[in-house]
């Protein structure tokens, strides 16, 4: 292939496209006529675009809510860590007293003296558990163990076992 052909470039070189085993055969080309969309296609398009707009609005609302929740979690955890510091005794007393008062208010709405007392104790106990989580965990485990032992004694007493 040292000779020059019709489509060869200067310098006695042959382009790859001009070689017979690299020849490109132009096959038949097909085209479709452009058709105007029908009524069904227009309605489907309208519904699809409406749904996509609704999905977009829902995503934006979800992002806004997630931002508010994340901000609230960050602020709450910072306040909780500050509350757990050793030097914040007045803040701890305030939290326990406030939750006890909330319990008293709920108990006042719910019933008489016993319910007021129970709701007040539950509220103050919840506040104390938030302020002193380690001691609350230990106390909860102790109450569970003592309650379990008392239930087993009562069961053995009723069943007649010793």
Short mmCIF file of C-alpha atoms in Angstrom, two decimals:
data_model
loop_
_atom_site.label_atom_id
_atom_site.label_comp_id
_atom_site.label_asym_id
_atom_site.label_seq_id
_atom_site.Cartn_x
_atom_site.Cartn_y
_atom_site.Cartn_z
CA UNK A 1 0.00 0.00 0.00
CA UNK A 2 2.70 2.35 -0.82
CA UNK A 3 0.89 4.04 -3.72
CA UNK A 4 -1.39 7.03 -3.58
CA UNK A 5 -5.14 6.68 -3.87
CA UNK A 6 -7.88 9.15 -4.63
CA UNK A 7 -8.66 10.15 -1.01
CA UNK A 8 -5.15 9.95 0.33
CA UNK A 9 -3.53 12.80 2.13
CA UNK A 10 -0.20 14.38 1.36
CA UNK A 11 3.01 12.62 2.20
CA UNK A 12 2.08 9.24 0.76
CA UNK A 13 -0.01 8.18 3.76
CA UNK A 14 -3.47 6.64 3.54
CA UNK A 15 -6.24 7.55 5.94
CA UNK A 16 -7.88 4.72 7.91
CA UNK A 17 -11.29 5.56 6.46
CA UNK A 18 -9.94 5.00 2.98
CA UNK A 19 -8.87 1.44 3.68
CA UNK A 20 -11.29 -1.14 2.40
CA UNK A 21 -11.72 -3.11 5.62
CA UNK A 22 -12.55 0.10 7.55
CA UNK A 23 -15.07 1.36 5.08
CA UNK A 24 -18.30 2.60 6.53
CA UNK A 25 -21.40 1.54 4.76
CA UNK A 26 -24.20 4.01 4.92
CA UNK A 27 -27.29 2.07 5.85
CA UNK A 28 -30.83 3.22 5.35
CA UNK A 29 -31.89 6.11 7.55
CA UNK A 30 -35.38 6.24 9.00
CA UNK A 31 -37.23 9.23 10.35
CA UNK A 32 -40.59 9.60 12.05
CA UNK A 33 -43.00 12.32 11.23
CA UNK A 34 -43.68 14.73 14.07
CA UNK A 35 -47.20 14.20 15.43
CA UNK A 36 -49.08 16.55 17.68
CA UNK A 37 -49.86 14.96 21.07
CA UNK A 38 -53.40 13.75 21.53
CA UNK A 39 -55.87 14.60 24.25
CA UNK A 40 -54.87 11.63 26.42
CA UNK A 41 -51.19 12.51 26.17
CA UNK A 42 -51.91 16.13 27.11
CA UNK A 43 -53.95 15.03 30.14
CA UNK A 44 -51.27 12.59 31.28
CA UNK A 45 -48.66 15.32 30.89
CA UNK A 46 -50.78 17.74 32.93
CA UNK A 47 -51.30 15.17 35.73
CA UNK A 48 -47.61 14.25 35.74
CA UNK A 49 -46.51 17.87 35.97
CA UNK A 50 -49.03 18.51 38.76
CA UNK A 51 -47.78 15.50 40.71
CA UNK A 52 -44.17 16.53 40.26
CA UNK A 53 -45.00 20.00 41.55
CA UNK A 54 -46.75 18.47 44.57
CA UNK A 55 -43.77 16.19 45.23
CA UNK A 56 -41.46 19.19 45.02
CA UNK A 57 -43.57 21.11 47.54
CA UNK A 58 -43.60 18.10 49.89
CA UNK A 59 -39.80 17.82 49.67
CA UNK A 60 -39.41 21.51 50.49
CA UNK A 61 -41.78 21.17 53.46
CA UNK A 62 -39.90 18.08 54.65
CA UNK A 63 -36.58 19.93 54.46
CA UNK A 64 -38.03 22.86 56.42
CA UNK A 65 -39.42 20.57 59.12
CA UNK A 66 -36.16 18.60 59.33
CA UNK A 67 -34.24 21.86 59.72
CA UNK A 68 -36.50 22.97 62.58
CA UNK A 69 -36.28 19.55 64.27
CA UNK A 70 -32.49 19.38 63.91
CA UNK A 71 -32.17 22.89 65.35
CA UNK A 72 -34.45 21.97 68.26
CA UNK A 73 -32.48 18.79 68.97
CA UNK A 74 -29.21 20.71 68.96
CA UNK A 75 -30.54 23.36 71.34
CA UNK A 76 -32.19 20.79 73.63
CA UNK A 77 -29.08 18.62 73.88
CA UNK A 78 -26.97 21.69 74.66
CA UNK A 79 -29.41 22.70 77.41
CA UNK A 80 -29.46 19.14 78.78
CA UNK A 81 -25.66 18.96 78.90
CA UNK A 82 -25.60 22.31 80.68
CA UNK A 83 -28.19 21.02 83.15
CA UNK A 84 -26.06 17.93 83.90
CA UNK A 85 -23.04 20.02 84.93
CA UNK A 86 -22.20 19.86 88.63
CA UNK A 87 -22.38 23.63 89.18
CA UNK A 88 -26.00 24.01 88.05
CA UNK A 89 -27.81 23.06 91.24
CA UNK A 90 -30.31 25.97 91.02
CA UNK A 91 -31.26 24.97 87.47
CA UNK A 92 -31.79 21.36 88.56
CA UNK A 93 -33.98 22.43 91.47
CA UNK A 94 -35.95 24.64 89.09
CA UNK A 95 -36.54 21.79 86.64
CA UNK A 96 -37.66 19.40 89.38
CA UNK A 97 -39.97 22.02 90.91
CA UNK A 98 -41.42 22.97 87.52
CA UNK A 99 -42.17 19.37 86.55
CA UNK A 100 -43.71 18.82 89.99
CA UNK A 101 -45.95 21.86 89.46
CA UNK A 102 -46.98 20.60 86.02
CA UNK A 103 -47.88 17.29 87.65
CA UNK A 104 -49.88 19.12 90.31
CA UNK A 105 -51.79 21.09 87.65
CA UNK A 106 -52.59 17.94 85.66
CA UNK A 107 -53.61 16.17 88.88
CA UNK A 108 -55.87 19.10 89.83
CA UNK A 109 -57.66 18.77 86.52
CA UNK A 110 -57.95 14.99 86.82
CA UNK A 111 -59.31 14.41 90.27
CA UNK A 112 -59.06 14.60 94.01
CA UNK A 113 -56.24 14.52 96.53
CA UNK A 114 -54.78 11.10 95.70
CA UNK A 115 -54.50 11.85 91.99
CA UNK A 116 -53.02 15.27 92.70
CA UNK A 117 -50.41 13.68 94.92
CA UNK A 118 -49.60 10.88 92.44
CA UNK A 119 -49.31 13.24 89.45
CA UNK A 120 -47.15 15.65 91.47
CA UNK A 121 -44.82 12.84 92.52
CA UNK A 122 -44.62 11.46 88.98
CA UNK A 123 -43.83 14.92 87.60
CA UNK A 124 -41.17 15.65 90.19
CA UNK A 125 -39.73 12.16 89.76
CA UNK A 126 -39.52 12.66 86.00
CA UNK A 127 -37.74 15.96 86.49
CA UNK A 128 -35.32 14.35 88.93
CA UNK A 129 -34.69 11.52 86.45
CA UNK A 130 -33.82 14.08 83.76
CA UNK A 131 -31.47 15.95 86.11
CA UNK A 132 -29.87 12.88 87.67
CA UNK A 133 -29.95 10.09 85.03
CA UNK A 134 -27.38 7.79 86.67
CA UNK A 135 -29.09 7.80 90.04
CA UNK A 136 -32.47 7.32 88.35
CA UNK A 137 -31.15 4.27 86.48
CA UNK A 138 -29.76 2.77 89.69
CA UNK A 139 -33.02 3.49 91.55
CA UNK A 140 -35.05 1.95 88.74
CA UNK A 141 -32.97 -1.21 88.80
CA UNK A 142 -33.32 -1.43 92.58
CA UNK A 143 -37.12 -0.98 92.41
CA UNK A 144 -37.32 -3.62 89.68
CA UNK A 145 -35.30 -6.15 91.69
CA UNK A 146 -37.23 -5.53 94.93
CA UNK A 147 -40.55 -5.71 93.10
CA UNK A 148 -39.53 -8.95 91.41
CA UNK A 149 -38.49 -10.46 94.75
CA UNK A 150 -41.77 -9.42 96.40
CA UNK A 151 -43.81 -10.88 93.53
CA UNK A 152 -41.91 -14.15 93.81
CA UNK A 153 -42.53 -14.27 97.60
CA UNK A 154 -46.24 -13.61 97.05
CA UNK A 155 -46.40 -16.29 94.34
CA UNK A 156 -44.68 -18.83 96.59
CA UNK A 157 -46.98 -17.92 99.48
CA UNK A 158 -50.08 -18.42 97.31
CA UNK A 159 -48.77 -21.61 95.69
CA UNK A 160 -47.74 -23.06 99.06
CA UNK A 161 -44.06 -23.50 98.17
CA UNK A 162 -41.27 -22.47 100.50
#
